[in-house]
Coordinates of C-alpha atoms and ligand atoms in Angstrom, one line a residue:
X12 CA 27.5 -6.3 -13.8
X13 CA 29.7 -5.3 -10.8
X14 CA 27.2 -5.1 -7.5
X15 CA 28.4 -4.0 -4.0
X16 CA 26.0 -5.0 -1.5
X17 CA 25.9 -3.6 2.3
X18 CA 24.8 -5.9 5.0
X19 CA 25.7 -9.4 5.0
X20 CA 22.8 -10.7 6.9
X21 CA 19.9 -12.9 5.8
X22 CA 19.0 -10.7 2.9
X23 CA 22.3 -9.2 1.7
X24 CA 23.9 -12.8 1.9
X25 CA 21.3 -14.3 -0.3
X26 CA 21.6 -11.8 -2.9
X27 CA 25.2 -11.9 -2.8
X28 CA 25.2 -15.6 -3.8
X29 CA 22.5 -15.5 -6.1
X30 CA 23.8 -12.5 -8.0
X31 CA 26.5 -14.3 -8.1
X32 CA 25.2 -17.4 -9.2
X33 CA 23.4 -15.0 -12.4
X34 CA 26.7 -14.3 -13.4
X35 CA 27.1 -10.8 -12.1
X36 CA 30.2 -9.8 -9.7
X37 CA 29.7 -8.7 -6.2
X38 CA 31.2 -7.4 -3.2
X39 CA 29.7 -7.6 0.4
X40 CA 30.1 -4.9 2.8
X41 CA 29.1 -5.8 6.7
X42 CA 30.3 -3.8 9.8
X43 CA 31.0 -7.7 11.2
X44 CA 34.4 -8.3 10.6
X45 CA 33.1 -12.0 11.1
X46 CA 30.6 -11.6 8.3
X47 CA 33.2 -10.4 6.0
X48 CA 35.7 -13.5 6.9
X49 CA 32.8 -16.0 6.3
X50 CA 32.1 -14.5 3.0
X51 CA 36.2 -14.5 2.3
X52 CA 36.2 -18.3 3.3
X53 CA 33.8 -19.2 0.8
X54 CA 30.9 -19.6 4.0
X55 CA 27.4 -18.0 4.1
X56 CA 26.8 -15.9 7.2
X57 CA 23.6 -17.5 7.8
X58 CA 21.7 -20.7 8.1
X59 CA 19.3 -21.1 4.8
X60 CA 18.8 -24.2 2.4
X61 CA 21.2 -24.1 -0.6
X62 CA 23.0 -20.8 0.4
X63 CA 26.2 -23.0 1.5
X64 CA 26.7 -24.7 -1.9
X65 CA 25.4 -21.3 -3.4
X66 CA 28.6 -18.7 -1.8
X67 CA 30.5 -21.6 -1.8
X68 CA 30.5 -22.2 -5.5
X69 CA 30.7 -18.0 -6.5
X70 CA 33.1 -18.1 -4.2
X71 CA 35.7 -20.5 -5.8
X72 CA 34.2 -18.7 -9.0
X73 CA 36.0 -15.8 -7.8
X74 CA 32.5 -14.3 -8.9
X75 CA 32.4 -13.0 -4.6
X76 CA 34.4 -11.5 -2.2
X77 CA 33.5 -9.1 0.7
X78 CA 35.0 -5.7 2.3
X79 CA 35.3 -3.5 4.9
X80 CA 36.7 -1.1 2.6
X81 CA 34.0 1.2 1.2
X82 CA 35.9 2.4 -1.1
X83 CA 36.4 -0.5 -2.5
X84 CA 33.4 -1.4 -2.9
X85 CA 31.9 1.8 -4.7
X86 CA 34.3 2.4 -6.6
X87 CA 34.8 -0.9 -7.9
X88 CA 30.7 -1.2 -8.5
X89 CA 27.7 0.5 -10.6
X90 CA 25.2 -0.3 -8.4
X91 CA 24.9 -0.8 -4.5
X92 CA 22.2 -2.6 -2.9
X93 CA 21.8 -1.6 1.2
X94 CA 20.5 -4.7 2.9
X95 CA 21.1 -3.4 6.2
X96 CA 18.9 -4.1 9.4
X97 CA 15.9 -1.8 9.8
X98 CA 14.7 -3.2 13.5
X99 CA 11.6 -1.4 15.2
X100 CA 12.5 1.5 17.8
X101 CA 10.6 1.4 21.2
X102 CA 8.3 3.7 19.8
X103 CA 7.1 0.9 16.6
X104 CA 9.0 3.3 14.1
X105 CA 11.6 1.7 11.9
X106 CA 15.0 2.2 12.6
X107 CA 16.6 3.8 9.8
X108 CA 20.2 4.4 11.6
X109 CA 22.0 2.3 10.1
X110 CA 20.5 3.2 6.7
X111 CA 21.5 6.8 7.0
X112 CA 24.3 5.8 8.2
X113 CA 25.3 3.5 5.4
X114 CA 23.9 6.6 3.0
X115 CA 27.1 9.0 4.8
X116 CA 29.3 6.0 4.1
X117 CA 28.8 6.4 0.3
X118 CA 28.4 9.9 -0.1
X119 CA 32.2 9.7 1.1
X120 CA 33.3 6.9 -1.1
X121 CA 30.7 8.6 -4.0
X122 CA 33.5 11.8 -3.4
X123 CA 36.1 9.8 -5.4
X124 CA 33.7 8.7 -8.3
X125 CA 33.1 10.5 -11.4
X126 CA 30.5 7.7 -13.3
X127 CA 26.6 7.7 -12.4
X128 CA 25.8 5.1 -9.5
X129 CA 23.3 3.5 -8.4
X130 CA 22.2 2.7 -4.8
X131 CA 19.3 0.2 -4.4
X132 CA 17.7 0.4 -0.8
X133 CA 16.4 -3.3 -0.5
X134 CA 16.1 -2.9 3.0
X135 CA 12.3 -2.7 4.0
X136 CA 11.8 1.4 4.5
X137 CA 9.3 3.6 5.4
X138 CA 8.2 6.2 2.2
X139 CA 10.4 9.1 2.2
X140 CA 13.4 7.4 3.0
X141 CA 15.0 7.1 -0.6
X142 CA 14.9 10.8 -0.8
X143 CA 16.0 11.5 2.3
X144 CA 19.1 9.0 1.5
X145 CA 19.4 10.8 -2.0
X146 CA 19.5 14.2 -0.3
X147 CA 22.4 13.1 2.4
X148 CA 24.7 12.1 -0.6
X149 CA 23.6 15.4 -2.6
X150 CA 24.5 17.7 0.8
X151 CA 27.8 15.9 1.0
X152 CA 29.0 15.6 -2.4
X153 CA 27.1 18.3 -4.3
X154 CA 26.1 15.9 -7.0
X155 CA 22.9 16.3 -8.8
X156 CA 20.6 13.4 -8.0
X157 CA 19.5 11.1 -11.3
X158 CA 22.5 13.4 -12.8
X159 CA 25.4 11.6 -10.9
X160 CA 23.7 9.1 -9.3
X161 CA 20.3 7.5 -7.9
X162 CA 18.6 6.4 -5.5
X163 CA 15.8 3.6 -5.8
X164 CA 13.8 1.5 -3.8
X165 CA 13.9 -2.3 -4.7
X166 CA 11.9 -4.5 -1.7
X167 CA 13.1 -7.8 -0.7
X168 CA 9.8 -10.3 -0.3
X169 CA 12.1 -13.6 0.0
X170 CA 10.9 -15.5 3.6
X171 CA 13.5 -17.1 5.7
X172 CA 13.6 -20.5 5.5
X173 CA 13.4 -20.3 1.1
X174 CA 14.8 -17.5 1.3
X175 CA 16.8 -19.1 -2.1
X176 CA 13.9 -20.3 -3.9
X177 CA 12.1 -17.2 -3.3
X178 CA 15.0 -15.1 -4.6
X179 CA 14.8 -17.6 -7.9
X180 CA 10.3 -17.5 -8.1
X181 CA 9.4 -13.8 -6.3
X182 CA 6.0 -13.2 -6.4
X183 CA 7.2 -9.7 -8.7
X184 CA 10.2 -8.0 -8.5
X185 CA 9.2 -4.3 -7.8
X186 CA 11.0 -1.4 -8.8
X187 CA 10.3 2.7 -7.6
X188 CA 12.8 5.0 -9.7
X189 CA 12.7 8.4 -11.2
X190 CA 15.2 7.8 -13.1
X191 CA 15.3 5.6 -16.2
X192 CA 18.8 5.1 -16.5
X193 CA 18.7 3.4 -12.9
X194 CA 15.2 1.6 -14.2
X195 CA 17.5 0.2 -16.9
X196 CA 20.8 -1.5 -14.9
X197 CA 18.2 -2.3 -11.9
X198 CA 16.2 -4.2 -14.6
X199 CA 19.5 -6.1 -16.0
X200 CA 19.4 -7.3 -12.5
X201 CA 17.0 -9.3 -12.3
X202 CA 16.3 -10.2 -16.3
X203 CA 16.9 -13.9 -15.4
X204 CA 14.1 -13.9 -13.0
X205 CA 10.9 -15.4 -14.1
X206 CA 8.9 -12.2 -12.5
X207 CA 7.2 -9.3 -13.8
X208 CA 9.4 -6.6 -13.4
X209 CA 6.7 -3.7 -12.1
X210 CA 8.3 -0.4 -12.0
X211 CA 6.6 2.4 -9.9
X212 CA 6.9 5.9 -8.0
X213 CA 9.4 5.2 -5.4
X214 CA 6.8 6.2 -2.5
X215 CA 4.9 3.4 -3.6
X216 CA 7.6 0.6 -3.7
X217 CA 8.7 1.6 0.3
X218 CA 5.3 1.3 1.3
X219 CA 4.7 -2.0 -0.1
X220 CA 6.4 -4.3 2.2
X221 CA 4.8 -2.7 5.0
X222 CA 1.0 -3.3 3.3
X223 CA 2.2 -7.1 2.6
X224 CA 3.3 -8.2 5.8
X225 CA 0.5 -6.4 7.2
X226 CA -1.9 -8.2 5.0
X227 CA -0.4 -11.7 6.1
X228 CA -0.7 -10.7 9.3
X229 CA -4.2 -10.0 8.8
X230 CA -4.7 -13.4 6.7
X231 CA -3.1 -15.2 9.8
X232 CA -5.4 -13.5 12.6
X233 CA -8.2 -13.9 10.5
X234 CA -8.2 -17.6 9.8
X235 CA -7.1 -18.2 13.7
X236 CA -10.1 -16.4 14.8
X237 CA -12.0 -18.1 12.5
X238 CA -10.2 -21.2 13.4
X239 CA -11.2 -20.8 17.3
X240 CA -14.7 -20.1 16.5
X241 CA -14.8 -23.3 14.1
X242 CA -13.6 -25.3 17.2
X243 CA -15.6 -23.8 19.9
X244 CA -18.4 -25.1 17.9
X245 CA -16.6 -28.6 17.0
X246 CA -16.7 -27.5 13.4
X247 CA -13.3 -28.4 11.3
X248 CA -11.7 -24.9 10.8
X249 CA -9.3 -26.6 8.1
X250 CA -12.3 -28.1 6.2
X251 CA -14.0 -24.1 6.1
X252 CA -10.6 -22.3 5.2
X253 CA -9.9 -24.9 2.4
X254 CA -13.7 -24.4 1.1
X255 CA -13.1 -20.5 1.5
X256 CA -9.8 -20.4 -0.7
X257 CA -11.5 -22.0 -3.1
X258 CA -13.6 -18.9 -3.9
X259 CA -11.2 -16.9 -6.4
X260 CA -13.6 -14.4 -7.2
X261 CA -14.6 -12.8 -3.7
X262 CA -12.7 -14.6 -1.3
X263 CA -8.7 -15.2 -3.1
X264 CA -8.9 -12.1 -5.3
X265 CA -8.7 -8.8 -6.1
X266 CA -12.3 -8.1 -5.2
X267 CA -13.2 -5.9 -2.2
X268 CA -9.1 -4.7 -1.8
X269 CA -9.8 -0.8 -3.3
X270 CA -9.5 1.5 -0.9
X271 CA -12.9 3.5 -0.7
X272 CA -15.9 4.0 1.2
X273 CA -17.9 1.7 4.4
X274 CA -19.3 -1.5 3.1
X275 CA -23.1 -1.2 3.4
X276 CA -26.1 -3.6 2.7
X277 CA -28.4 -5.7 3.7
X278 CA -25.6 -8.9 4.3
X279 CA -22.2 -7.9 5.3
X280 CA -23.0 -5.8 8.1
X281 CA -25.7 -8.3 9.3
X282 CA -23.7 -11.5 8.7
X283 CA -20.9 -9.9 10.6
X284 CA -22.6 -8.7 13.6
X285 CA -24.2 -12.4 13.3
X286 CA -20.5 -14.0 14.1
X287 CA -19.3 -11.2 16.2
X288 CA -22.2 -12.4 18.6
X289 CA -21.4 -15.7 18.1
X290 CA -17.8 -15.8 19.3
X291 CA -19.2 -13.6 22.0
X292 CA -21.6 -16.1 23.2
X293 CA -19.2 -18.9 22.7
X294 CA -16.7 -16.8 25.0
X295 CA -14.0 -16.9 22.0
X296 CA -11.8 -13.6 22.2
X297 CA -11.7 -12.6 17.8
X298 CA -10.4 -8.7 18.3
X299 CA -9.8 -8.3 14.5
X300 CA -13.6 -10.1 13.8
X301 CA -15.2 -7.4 16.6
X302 CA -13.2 -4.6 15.0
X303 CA -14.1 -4.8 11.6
X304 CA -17.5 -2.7 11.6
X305 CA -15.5 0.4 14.1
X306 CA -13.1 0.4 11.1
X307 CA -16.3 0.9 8.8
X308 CA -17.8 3.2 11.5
X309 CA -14.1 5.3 10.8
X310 CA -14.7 5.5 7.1
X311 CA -18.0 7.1 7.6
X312 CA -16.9 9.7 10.0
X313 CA -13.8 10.0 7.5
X314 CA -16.4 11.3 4.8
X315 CA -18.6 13.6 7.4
X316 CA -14.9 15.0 8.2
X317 CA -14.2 16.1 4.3
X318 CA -17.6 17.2 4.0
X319 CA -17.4 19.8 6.8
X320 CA -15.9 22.4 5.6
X321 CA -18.3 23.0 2.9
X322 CA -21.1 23.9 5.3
X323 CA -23.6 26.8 3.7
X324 CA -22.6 25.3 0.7
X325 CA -25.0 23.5 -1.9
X326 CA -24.2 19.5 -1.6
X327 CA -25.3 17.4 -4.3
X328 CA -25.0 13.4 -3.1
X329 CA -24.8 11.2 -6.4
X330 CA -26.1 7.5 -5.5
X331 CA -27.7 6.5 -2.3
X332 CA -28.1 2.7 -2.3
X333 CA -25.3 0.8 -1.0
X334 CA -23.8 0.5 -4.7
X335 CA -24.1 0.6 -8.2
X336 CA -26.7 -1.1 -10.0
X337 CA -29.3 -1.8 -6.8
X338 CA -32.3 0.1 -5.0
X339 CA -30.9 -1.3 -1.9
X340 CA -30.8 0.9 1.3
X341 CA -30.6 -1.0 3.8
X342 CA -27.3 -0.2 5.3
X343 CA -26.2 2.0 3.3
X344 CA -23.6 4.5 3.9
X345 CA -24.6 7.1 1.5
X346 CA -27.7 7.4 3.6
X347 CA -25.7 7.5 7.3
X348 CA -24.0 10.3 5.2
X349 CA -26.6 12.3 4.3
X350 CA -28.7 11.9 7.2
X351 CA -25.5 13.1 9.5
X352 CA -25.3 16.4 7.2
X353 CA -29.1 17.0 7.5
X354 CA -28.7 17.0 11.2
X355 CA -25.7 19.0 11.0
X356 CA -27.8 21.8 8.5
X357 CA -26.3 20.7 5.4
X358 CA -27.8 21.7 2.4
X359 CA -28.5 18.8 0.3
X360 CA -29.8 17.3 -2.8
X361 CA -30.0 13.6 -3.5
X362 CA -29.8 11.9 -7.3
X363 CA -30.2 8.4 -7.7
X364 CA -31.5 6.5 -10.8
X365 CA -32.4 3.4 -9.1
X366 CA -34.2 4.8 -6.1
X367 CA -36.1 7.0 -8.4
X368 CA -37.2 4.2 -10.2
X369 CA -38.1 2.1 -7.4
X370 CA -40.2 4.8 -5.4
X371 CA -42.6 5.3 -9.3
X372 CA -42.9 1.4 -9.7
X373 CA -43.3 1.2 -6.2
X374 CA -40.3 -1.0 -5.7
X375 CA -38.9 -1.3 -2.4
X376 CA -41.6 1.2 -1.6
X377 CA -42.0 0.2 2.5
X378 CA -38.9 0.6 3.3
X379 CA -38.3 4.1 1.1
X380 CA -41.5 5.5 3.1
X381 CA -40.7 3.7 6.3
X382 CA -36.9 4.5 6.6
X383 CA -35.9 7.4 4.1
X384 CA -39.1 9.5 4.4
X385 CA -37.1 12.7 5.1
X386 CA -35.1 11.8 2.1
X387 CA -36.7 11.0 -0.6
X388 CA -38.1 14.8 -0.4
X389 CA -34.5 15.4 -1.2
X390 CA -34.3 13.1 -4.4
X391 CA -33.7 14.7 -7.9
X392 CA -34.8 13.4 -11.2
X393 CA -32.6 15.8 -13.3
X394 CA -28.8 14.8 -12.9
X395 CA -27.6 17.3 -15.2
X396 CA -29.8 20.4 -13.8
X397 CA -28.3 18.9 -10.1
X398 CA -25.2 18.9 -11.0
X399 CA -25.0 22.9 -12.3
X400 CA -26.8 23.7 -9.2
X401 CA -24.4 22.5 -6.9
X402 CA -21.3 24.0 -5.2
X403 CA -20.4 20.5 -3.9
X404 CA -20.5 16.9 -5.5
X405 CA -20.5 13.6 -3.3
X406 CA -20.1 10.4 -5.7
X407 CA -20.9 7.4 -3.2
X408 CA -21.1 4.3 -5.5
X409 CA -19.4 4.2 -9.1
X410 CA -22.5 4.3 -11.1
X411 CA -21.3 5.0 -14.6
X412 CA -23.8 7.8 -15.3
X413 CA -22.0 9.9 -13.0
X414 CA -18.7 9.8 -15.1
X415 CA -20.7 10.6 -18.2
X416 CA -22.9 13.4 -16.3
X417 CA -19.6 14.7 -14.5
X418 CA -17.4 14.9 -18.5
X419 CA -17.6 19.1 -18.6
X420 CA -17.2 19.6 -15.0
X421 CA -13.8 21.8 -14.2
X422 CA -15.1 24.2 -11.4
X423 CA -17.0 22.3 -8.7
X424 CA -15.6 20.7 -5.6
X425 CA -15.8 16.8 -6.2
X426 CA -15.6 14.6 -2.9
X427 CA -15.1 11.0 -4.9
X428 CA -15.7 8.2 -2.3
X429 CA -15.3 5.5 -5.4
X430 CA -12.2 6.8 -7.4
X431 CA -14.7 7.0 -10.2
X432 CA -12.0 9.0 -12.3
X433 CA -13.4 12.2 -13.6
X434 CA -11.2 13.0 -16.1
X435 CA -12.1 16.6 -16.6
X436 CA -10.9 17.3 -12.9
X437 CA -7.8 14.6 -12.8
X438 CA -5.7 17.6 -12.1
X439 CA -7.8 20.0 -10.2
X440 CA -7.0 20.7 -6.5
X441 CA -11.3 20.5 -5.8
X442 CA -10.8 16.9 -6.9
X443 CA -10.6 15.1 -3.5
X444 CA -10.7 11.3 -2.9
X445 CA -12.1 9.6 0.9
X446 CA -8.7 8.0 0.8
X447 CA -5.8 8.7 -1.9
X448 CA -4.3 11.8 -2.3
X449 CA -1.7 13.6 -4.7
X450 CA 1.7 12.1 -3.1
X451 CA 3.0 14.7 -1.0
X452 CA -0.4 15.9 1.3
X453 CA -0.3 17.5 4.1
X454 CA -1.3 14.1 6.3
X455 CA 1.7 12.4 4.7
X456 CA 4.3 15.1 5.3
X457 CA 2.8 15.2 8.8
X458 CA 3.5 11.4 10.1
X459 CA 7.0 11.4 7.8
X460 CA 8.0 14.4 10.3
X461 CA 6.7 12.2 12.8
X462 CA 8.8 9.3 12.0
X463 CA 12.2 11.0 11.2
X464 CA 11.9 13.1 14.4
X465 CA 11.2 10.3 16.7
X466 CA 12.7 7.0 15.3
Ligands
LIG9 N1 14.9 -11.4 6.9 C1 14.0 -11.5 6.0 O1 13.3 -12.5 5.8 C2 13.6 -10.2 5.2 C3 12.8 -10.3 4.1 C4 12.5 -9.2 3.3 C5 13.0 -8.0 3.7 N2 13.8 -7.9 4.9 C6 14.3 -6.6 5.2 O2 15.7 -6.5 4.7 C7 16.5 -5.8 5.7 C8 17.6 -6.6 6.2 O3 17.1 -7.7 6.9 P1 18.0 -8.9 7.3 O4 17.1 -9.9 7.9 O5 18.9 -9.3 6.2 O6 18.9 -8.2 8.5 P2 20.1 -8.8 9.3 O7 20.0 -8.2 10.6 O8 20.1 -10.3 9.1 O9 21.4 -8.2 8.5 C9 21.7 -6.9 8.5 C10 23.2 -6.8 8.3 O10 23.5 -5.4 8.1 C11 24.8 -5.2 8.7 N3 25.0 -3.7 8.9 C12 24.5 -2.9 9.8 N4 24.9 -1.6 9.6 C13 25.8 -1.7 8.5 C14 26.5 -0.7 7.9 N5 26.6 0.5 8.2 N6 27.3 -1.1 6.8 C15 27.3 -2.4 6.4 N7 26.6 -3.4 7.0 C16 25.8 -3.0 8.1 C17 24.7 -6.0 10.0 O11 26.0 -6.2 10.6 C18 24.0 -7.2 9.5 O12 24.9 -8.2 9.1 C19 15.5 -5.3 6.8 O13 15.0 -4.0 6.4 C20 14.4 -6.3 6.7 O14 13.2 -5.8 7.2 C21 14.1 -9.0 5.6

């Protein structure tokens, strides 16, 4: 295929080379006048392992060149890829300038071209910039979007310093398109890669790199907390980290990373607070450790929030143990939830199998009559009879009597704190989730104003 690629930097040189190296033909573009010499010399603009050889090679290959020409470049390519920088503003927005400004630079050379094209923003973005790109080529062209040409969002996830070897062995290679005739050449791309190709809603690959490198962050701080607490104590920090990777089915693993309600129970929030107080006594400063339970404190409020409107209305609360599958109240959130709404006057009405079992066999009985008095005058045995009595349903755990129970329900509010999937509501506007929404809610549109006002 014949690639253009604009920015020549660490990403955009990479790319070029190894493109190259797949057989395809490409053509830099970089504002540096320098860059675009190196590239012509047969040099890489940057430092990296094997990236010499790499441009070096193409290069005599005639497989590379570069240009300041843009033009050129489009014209003489079906796909672009923008690798441009995208540095933070003083504000800790990304700096889409030179995106945007790289988007006005095609729409003029996209003037001139009568086949589809296809721009690949591999440049780490926030959500809502592809469109916005897409719309500045539309407004200056009057081509029709996925018509003419597309926009798509491709993420980088090489790390400097591999950046060659990660290009080669990517973790995935991630694609967010509308349009399946971009889908198609974008996949020819990479076809030599060893990666699953995932292809998604383009909102969903520009957020990506953001929830990655936040995640390693996060990984990082958490093991050097950890790490300074180990060592306060003379422990070896390396010996627990290597003993906690070895867990792949809580630790290493998917477990515990969908986004829902607090944590709850009789262990997590106890064993936390146990090593919060521990680095505290030991005088070891662990912010992301101490802020772990206000973020779960957040998540609870969060619910109370969605709840409020429905005041004077009748609020049924399916599952009040901590989760599925135990009589467990100690901690729970469903019970903080329901015990905030009775102070506030909320109507209410509690079902849960396993606390209704517990309280006839007497299970768990002390604590029921001890702690939940005032609740358990509030639990229902009928789920069905609940259920058509109610204005409002709360699921709080993803007990799968609910989906069953819930099957004929069309014209009830549903606050889902589980994303239990009720199909019956999938596309009903009364089918809220604590935290995912239908892509373009009023809280996203909200912060993307934010950002393309201010960056
Ligand atoms: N560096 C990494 O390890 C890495 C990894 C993954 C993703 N990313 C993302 O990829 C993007 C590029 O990062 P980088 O490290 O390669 O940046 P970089 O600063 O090394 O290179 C950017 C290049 O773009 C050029 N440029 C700027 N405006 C231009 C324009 N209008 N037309 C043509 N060229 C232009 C600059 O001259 C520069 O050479 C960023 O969004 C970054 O967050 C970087």
């Amino acid at each position: 295929m014949n690639i253009s690629i604009f920015g020549l930097g660490y990403v955009g040189c990479v790319s070029l080379g190894c493109l190259a190296q797949n057989g395809h033909n490409v053509i830099g573009v970089d504002v540096s006048g320098l860059k675009v010499d190196q590239i012509n010399l047969g040099q890489s603009t940057i430092v990296e392992k094997d990236i010499d050889l790499i441009i070096a090679e193409q290069h005599k290959a005639g497989r590379i060149r570069a240009t300041q020409d843009i033009h050129d470049a489009v014209l003489s390519s079906e796909i672009s890829i923008v690798a441009v920088g995208t540095p933070s503003t003083e504000r800790g927005h990304l700096n889409l300038d030179y995106i945007f400004k790289v988007a006005e630079d095609i729409a003029e050379a996209l003037k001139l071209k009568n086949e589809f094209h296809v721009i690949a923003i591999r440049s780490t973005v926030v959500p809502g910039t592809c469109e916005e790109f897409a719309q500045v080529i539309s407004d200056r062209t009057g081509k029709i979007q996925d018509i003419d040409f597309a926009v798509v969002d491709n993420p980088e996830f090489l790390r400097e310093g591999t950046a060659v070897a990660d290009y080669y062995n990517p973790p995935l290679t991630l694609i967010g398109s509308r349009c399946a005739e971009a889908t198609d050449k974008m996949k020819m791309l990479y076809e030599q890669l060893p990666a699953e190709i995932i292809v998604t809603d383009v909102k969903v690959a520009e957020v990506m790199k953001y929830v990655n490198n936040t995640f390693h962050a996060l990984k990082i701080s958490f093991a050097n907390e950890i790490g300074n607490i180990c060592s306060a104590m003379g422990i070896d920090s390396h010996e627990v980290m290597d003993i906690f990777c070895k867990d792949r089915q809580l630790n290493i693993s998917p477990y515990y990373l969908k986004p829902g309600f607090a944590y709850g129970g009789s262990c997590l929030p106890k064993d936390l607070k146990g090593l919060q107080t521990l680095a505290h006594d030991l005088y070891v400063q662990a912010p992301v450790i101490q802020g772990i339970d206000k973020s779960n404190d957040i998540q609870k409020r969060r619910a109370v929030n969605l709840l409020d409107k429905y005041y004077g209305k009748k609020i049924a609360v399916l599952g009040l143990s901590f989760k599925a599958g135990t009589d467990d109240l100690r901690n729970s959130p469903a019970v903080e939830l329901v015990e905030t709404l009775i102070g506030r006057g909320f109507d209410i009405a509690i079902y849960d199998r396993n606390i209704h079992t517990a309280q006839l066999t007497g299970k768990n009985k002390e604590y029921i009559e001890r702690r939940i008095p005032h609740l358990s005058n509030l639990l229902v045995e009928d789920l069905d009879g609940l259920i058509d009595d109610s204005d409002v349903i709360v699921i709080s755990n993803n007990e799968q009597q609910f989906l069953s129970a819930l099957e004929k329900v069309y014209d009830k509010v549903i606050i889902d704190m589980v994303r239990i999937d009720v199909p019956s509501m999938k596309d009903n506007n009364t089918y809220i989730g604590i935290n995912w929404h239908k892509p373009k809610s009023a809280v996203y549109e909200s912060q993307r104003e934010a950002h393309f006002n201010y960056s």
